[in-house]
Tab-separated table of C-alpha atoms and ligand atoms in Angstrom:
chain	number	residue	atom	x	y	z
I	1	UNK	CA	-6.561	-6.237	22.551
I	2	UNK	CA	-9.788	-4.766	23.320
I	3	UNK	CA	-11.976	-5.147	20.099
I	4	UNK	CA	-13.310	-1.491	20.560
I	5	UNK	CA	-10.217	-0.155	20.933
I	6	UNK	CA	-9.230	2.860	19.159
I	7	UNK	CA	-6.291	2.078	16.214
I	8	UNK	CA	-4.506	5.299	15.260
I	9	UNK	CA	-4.514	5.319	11.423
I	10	UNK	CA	-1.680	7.292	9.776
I	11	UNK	CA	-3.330	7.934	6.093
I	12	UNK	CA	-6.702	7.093	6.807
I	13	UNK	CA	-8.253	9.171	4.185
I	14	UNK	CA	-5.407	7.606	1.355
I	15	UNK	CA	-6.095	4.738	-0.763
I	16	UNK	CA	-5.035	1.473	1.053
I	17	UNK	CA	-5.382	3.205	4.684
I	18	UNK	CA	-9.041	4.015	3.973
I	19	UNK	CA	-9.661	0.690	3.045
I	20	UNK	CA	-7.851	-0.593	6.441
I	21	UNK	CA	-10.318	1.322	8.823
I	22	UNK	CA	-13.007	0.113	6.703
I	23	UNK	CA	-11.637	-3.272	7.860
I	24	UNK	CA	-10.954	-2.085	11.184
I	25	UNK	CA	-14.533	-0.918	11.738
I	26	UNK	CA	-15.959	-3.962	10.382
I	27	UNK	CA	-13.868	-5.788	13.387
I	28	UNK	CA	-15.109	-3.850	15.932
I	29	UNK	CA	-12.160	-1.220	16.366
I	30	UNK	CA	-12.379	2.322	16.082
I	31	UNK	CA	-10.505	3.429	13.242
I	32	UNK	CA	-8.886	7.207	14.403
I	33	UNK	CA	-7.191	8.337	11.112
I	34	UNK	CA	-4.795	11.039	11.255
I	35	UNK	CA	-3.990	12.347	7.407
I	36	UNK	CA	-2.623	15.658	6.214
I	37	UNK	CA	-4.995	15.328	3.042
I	38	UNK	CA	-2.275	16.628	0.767
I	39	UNK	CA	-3.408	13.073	-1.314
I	40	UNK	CA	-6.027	11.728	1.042
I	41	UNK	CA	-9.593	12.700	0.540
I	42	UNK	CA	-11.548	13.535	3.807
I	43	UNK	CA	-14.880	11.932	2.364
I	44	UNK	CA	-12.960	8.620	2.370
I	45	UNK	CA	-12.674	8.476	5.901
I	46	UNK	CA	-16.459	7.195	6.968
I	47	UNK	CA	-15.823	4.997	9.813
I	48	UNK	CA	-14.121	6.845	12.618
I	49	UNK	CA	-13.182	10.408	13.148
I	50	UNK	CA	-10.353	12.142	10.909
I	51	UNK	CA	-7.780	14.359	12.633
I	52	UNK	CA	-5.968	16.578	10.076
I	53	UNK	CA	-2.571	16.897	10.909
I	54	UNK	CA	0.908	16.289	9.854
I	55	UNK	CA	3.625	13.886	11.107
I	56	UNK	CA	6.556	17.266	10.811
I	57	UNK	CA	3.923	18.403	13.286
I	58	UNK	CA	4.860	16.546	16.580
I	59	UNK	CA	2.328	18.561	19.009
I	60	UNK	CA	-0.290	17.414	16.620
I	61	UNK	CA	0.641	14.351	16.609
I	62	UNK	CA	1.143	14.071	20.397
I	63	UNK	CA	-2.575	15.706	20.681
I	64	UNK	CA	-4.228	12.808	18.896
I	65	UNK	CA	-2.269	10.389	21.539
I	66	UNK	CA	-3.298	12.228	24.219
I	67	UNK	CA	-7.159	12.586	23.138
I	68	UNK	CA	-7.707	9.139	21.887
I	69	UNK	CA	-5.381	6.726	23.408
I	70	UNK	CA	-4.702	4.118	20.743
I	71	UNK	CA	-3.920	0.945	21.901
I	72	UNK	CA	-2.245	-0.162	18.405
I	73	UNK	CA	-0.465	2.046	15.287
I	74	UNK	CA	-0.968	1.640	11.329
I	75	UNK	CA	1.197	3.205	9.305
I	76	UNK	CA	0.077	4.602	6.080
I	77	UNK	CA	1.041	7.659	5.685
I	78	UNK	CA	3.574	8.850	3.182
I	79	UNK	CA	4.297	9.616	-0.514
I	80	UNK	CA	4.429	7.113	-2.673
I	81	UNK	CA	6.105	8.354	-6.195
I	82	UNK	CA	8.619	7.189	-6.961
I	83	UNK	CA	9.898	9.052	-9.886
I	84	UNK	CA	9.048	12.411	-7.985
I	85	UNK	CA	11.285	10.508	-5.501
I	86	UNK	CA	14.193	10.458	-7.611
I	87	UNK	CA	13.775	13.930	-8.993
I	88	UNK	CA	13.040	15.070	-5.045
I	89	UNK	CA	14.341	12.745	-2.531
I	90	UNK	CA	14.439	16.077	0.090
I	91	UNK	CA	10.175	15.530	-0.028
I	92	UNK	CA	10.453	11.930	0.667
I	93	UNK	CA	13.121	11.466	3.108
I	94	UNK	CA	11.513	14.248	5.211
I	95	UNK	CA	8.019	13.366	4.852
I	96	UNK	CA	8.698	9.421	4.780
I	97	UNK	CA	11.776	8.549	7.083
I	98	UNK	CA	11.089	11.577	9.619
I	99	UNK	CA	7.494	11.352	9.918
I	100	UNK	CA	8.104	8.019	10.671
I	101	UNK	CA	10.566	8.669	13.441
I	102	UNK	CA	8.133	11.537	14.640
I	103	UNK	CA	5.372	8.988	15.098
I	104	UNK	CA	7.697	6.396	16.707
I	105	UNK	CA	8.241	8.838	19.543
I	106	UNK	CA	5.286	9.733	19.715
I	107	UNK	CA	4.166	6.003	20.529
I	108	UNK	CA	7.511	5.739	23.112
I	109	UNK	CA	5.980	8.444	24.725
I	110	UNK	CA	2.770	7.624	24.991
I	111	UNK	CA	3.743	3.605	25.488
I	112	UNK	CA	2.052	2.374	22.465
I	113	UNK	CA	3.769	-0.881	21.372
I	114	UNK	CA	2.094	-2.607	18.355
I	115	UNK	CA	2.634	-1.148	14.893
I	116	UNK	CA	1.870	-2.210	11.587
I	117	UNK	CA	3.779	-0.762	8.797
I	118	UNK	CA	2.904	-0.246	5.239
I	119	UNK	CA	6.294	-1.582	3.267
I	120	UNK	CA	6.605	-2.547	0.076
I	121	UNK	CA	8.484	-4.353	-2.564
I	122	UNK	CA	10.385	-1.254	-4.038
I	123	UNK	CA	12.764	-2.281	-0.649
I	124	UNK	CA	13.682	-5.166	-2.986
I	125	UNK	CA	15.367	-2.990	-5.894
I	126	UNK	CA	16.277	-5.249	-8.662
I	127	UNK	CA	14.964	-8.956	-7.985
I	128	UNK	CA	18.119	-11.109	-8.052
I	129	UNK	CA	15.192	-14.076	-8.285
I	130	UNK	CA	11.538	-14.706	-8.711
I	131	UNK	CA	8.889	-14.987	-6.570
I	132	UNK	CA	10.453	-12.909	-4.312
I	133	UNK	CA	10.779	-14.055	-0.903
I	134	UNK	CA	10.921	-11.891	2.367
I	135	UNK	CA	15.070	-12.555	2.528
I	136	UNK	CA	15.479	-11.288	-0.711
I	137	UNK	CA	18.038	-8.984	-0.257
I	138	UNK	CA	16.906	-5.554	0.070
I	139	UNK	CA	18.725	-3.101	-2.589
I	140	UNK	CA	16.258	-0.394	-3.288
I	141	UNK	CA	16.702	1.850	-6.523
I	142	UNK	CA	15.053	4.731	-5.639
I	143	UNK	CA	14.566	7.116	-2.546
I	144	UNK	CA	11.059	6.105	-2.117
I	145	UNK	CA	11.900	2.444	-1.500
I	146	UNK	CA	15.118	3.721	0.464
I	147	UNK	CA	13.225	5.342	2.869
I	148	UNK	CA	10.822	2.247	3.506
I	149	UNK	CA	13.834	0.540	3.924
I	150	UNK	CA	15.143	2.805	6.329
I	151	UNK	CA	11.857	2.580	8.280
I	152	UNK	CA	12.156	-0.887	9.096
I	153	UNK	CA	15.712	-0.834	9.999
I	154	UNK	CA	14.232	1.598	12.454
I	155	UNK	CA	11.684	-0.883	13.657
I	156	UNK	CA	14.235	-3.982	13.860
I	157	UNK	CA	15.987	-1.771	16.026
I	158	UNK	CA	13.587	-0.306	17.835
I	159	UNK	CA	12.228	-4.016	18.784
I	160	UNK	CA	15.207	-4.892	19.707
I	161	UNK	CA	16.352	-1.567	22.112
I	162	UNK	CA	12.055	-0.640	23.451
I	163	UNK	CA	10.523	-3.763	23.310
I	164	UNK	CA	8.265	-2.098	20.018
I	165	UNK	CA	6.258	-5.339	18.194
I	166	UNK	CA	6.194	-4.043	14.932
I	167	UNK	CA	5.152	-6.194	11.558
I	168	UNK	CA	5.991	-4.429	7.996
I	169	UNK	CA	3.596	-5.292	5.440
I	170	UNK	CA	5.453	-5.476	1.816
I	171	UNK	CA	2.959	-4.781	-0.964
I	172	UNK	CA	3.148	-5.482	-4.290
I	173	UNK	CA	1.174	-3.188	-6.578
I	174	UNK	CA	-2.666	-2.738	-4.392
I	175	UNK	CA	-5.296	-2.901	-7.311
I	176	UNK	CA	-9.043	-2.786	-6.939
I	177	UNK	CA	-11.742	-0.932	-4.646
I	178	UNK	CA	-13.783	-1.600	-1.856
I	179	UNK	CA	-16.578	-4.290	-3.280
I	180	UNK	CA	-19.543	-2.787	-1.977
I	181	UNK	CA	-18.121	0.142	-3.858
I	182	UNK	CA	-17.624	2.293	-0.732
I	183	UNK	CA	-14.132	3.938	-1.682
I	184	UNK	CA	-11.705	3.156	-4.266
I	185	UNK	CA	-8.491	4.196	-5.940
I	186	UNK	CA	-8.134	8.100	-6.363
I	187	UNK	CA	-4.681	9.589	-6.743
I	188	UNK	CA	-4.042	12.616	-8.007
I	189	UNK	CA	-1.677	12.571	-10.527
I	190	UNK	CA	-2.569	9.003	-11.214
I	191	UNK	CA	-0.176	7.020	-12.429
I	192	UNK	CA	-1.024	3.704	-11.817
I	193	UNK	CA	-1.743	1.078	-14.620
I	194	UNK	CA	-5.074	-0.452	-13.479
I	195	UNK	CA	-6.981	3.158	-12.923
I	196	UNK	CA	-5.264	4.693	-16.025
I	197	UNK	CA	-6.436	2.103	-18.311
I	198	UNK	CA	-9.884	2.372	-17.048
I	199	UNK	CA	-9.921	5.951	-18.032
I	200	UNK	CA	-9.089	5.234	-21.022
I	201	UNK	CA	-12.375	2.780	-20.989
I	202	UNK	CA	-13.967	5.415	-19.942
I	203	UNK	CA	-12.697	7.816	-22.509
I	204	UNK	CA	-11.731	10.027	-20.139
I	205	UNK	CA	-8.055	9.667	-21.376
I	206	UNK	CA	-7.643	8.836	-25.398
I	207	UNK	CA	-5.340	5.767	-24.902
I	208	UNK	CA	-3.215	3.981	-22.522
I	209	UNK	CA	0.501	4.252	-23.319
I	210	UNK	CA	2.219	0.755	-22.969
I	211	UNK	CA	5.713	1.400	-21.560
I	212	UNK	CA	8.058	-1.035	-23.525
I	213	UNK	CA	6.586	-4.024	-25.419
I	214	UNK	CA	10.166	-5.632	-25.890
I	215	UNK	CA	11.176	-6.813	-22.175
I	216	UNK	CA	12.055	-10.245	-21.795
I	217	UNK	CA	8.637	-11.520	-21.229
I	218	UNK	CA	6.286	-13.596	-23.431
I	219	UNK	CA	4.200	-11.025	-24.824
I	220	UNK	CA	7.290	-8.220	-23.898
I	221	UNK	CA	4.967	-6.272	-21.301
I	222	UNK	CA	6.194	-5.809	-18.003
I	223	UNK	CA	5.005	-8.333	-15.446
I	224	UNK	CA	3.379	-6.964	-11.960
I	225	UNK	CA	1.869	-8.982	-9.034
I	226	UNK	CA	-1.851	-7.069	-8.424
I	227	UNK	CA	-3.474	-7.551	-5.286
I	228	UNK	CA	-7.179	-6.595	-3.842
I	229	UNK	CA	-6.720	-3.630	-1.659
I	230	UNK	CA	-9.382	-5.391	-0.050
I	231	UNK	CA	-6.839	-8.743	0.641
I	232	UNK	CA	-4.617	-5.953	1.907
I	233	UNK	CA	-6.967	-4.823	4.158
I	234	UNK	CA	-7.372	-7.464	5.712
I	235	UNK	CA	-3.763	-8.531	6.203
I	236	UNK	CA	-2.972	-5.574	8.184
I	237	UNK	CA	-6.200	-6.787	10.738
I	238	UNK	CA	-4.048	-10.008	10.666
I	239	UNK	CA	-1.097	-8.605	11.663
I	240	UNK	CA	-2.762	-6.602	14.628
I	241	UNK	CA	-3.537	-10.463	15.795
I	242	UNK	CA	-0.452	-11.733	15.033
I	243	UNK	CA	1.288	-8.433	16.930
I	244	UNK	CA	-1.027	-9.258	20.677
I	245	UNK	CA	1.271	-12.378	21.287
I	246	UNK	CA	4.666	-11.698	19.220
I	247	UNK	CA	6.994	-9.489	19.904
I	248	UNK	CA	9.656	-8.223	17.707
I	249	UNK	CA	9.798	-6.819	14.535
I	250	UNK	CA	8.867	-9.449	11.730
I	251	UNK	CA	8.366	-8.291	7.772
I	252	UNK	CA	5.621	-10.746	5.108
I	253	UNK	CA	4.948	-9.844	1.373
I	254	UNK	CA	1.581	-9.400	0.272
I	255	UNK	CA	0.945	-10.476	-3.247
I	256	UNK	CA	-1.090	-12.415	-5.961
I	257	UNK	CA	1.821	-14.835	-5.720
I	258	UNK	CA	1.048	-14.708	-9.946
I	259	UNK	CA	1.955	-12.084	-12.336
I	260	UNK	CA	0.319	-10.481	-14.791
I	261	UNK	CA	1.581	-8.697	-18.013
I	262	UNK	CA	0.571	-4.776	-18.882
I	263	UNK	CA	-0.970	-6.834	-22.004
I	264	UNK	CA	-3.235	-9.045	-19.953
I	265	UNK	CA	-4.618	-6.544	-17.996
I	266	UNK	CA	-5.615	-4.095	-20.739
I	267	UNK	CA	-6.828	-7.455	-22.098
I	268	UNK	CA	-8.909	-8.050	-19.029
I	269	UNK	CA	-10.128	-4.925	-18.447
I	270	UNK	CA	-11.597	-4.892	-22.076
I	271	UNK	CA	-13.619	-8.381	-21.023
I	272	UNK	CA	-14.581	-6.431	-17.832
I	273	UNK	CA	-15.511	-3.156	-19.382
I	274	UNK	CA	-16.879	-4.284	-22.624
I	275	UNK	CA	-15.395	-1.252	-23.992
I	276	UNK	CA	-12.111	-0.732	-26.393
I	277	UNK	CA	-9.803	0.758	-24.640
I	278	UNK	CA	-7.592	2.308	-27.461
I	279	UNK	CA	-3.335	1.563	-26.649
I	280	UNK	CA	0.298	3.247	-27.534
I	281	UNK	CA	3.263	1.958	-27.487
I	282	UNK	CA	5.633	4.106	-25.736
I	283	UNK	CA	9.311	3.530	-24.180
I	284	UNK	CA	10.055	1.479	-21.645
I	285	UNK	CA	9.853	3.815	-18.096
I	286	UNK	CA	13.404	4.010	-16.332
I	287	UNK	CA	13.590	1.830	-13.141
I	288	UNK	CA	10.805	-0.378	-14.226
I	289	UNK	CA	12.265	-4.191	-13.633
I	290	UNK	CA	10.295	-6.412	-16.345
I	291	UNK	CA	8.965	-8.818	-13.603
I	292	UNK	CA	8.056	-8.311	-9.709
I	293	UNK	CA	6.289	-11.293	-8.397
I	294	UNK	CA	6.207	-11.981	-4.988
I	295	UNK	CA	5.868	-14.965	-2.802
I	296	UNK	CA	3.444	-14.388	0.416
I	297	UNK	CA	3.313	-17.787	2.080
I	298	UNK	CA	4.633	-16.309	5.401
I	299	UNK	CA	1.781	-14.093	5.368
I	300	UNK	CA	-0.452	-17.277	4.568
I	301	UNK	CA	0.728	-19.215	6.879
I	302	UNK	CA	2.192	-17.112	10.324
I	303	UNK	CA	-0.826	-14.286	9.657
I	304	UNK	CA	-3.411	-16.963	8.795
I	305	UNK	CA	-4.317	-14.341	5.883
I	306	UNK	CA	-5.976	-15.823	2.800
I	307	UNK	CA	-6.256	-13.832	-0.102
I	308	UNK	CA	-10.117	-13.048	-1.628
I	309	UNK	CA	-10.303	-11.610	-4.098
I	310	UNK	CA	-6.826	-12.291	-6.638
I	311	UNK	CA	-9.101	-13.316	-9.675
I	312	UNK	CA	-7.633	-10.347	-11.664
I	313	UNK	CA	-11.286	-10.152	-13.434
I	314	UNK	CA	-12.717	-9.093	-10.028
I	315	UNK	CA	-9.404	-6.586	-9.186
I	316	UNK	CA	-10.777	-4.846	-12.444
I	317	UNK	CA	-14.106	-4.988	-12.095
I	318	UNK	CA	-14.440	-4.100	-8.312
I	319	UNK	CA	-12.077	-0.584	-9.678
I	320	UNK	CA	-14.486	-0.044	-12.552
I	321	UNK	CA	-18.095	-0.622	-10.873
I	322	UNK	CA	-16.438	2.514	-8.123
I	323	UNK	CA	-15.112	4.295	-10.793
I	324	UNK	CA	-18.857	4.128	-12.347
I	325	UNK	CA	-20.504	4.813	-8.973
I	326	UNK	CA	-18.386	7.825	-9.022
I	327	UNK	CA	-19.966	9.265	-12.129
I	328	UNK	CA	-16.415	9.458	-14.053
W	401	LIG	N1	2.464	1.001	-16.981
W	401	LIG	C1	2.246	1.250	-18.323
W	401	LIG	N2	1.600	2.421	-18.657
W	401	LIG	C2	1.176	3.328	-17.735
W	401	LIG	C3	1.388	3.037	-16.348
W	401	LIG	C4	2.040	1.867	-16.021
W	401	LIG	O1	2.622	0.471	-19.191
W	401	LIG	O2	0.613	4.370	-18.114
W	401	LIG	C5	3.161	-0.248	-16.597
W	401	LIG	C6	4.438	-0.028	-15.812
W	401	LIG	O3	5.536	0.079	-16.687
W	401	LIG	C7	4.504	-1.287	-14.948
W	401	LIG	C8	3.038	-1.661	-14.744
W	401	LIG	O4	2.304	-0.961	-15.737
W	401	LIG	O5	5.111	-2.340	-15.664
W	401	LIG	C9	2.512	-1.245	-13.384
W	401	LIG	O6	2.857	0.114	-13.149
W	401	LIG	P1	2.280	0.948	-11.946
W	401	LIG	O7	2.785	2.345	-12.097
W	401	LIG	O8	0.807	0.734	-11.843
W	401	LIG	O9	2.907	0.263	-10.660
W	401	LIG	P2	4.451	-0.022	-10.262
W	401	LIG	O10	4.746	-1.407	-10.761
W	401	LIG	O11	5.289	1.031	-10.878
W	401	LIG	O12	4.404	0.033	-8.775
């Protein structure tokens, strides 16, 4: 692929896409990113243009084909609660299954071929074993992960009936910030472990609420595979490689390939911060499995992607030193 060539960036101004077109940028390619902003923050996107639009919106869509061309898709775009999945799977299977079908079409039409999808390892449901490999069977619990799943039963098939190359990136839980503290991890609600129990560092929030101390793990805390958002990054440049000479839809976990226990990283991100970071015990949170590790040696070895930055010390402090830059 040409190295300048324009990558349409569903996303772009959310969390892991922004970090992607910082990666894409850094390569050479022009990072287009295409993002309703409903979560996405415009002033993340700092290395191409930003189109605001929505994938219901298929002439919108179409118009950023026709204007810039892209030679190659990521796919970030889409919500990504999963408990407001459950209580409004309506919002997700529109936004996250037919988007996705919108933007397939609009690639068919325009003869884009290469796609890299943001997955993840909610597709997996319960794991039946640990690490969890990429044949794991794929059960999902909630709509969120359902629609994912749907997606690339879309692609498979798609491969197989248009001749679409398509790779689906399964993520464990992203973690971290941009180390040169350029963007970071922003949502709003947050409700992720690693941001909320740096606000509570910070004293922005009074505590961090530990959901269920008595799972079946050795200090009872739920165990969660963190990865640099960073590492991710650079997977999906990978799998833009990997897509110029394979066709055919093909699916790799990225993860630590260790776990780590709520416990430990509150107990981390107290080393980090120097700080006390005050906790609660609370009850366990429904659908939470007490262990998700997963095993992402096909991405090692088929994408040639190495991870960076897994130290869990440098997921936390690379979060914290953005947070800081932030002023919050
Ligand atoms: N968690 C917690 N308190 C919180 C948020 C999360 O104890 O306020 C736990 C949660 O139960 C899970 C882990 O932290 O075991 C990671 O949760 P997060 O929501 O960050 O990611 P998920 O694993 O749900 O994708």
């Amino acid at each position: 692929m040409n190295p300048r060539a324009n990558i349409l960036v569903t996303g772009g101004a959310g969390y892991i896409g922004a970090h992607a077109c910082k990666a894409l940028a850094q390569s050479g390619y022009t990072p287009v990113a295409f993002d309703n902003l409903v979560y996405g923050h415009a002033a993340a996107v700092k290395w191409g243009p930003l189109e605001k639009g929505d994938l219901a919106d298929r002439r919108a869509l179409e118009a950023v084909f026709e204007k810039y061309r892209p030679a190659a898709v990521m796919h970030f775009a889409a919500y990504a609660y999963v408990g407001e999945s459950v209580q409004d799977p309506a919002k997700y299977y529109r936004n996250n299954a037919v988007g996705s079908l919108n933007l397939l079409d609009a690639m068919r039409a325009f003869e884009v071929d290469q796609l890299v999808f943001s997955s993840t390892c909610a597709t997996y449901g319960e794991p039946e074993r640990i690490p969890i490999t990429e044949d794991h069977p794929q059960n999902p619990i909630n709509p969120y992960g359902a629609t994912k799943r749907m997606i690339e039963q879309a692609l498979r098939d798609y491969a197989q009936a248009y001749g679409l190359r398509a790779v689906a990136l399964r993520y464990f839980n992203a973690a971290g910030a941009d180390p040169e503290g350029e963007i970071g991890e922003d949502h709003d609600p947050e409700t992720h472990l690693i941001p909320l129990v740096l606000d509570a560092a910070a004293g922005s929030r009074p505590h961090i609420t530990v959901f269920g101390d008595d799972y079946d793990t050795p200090d009872g805390t739920c165990i969660r595979d963190y990865i640099h958002v960073t590492d991710l990054a650079d997977a999906h440049l990978r799998a833009l490689d990997f897509l110029s000479d394979q066709p055919g839809f093909h699916a790799f976990n990225l993860g630590n390939g260790r776990g780590f226990s709520v416990q430990e990283v509150i107990e981390a991100a107290r080393r980090v911060t120097g700080k006390a970071i005050p906790v609660q015990m609370g009850p366990r949170r429904p659908g939470d499995p007490p262990r998700l590790v997963g095993d992402a040696q096909a991405a090692k070895s088929r994408l040639h992607w190495e991870q960076r930055l897994g130290d869990l010390s440098k997921i936390i402090e690379t979060a914290w030193r953005w947070r800081q830059r932030e002023g919050r």
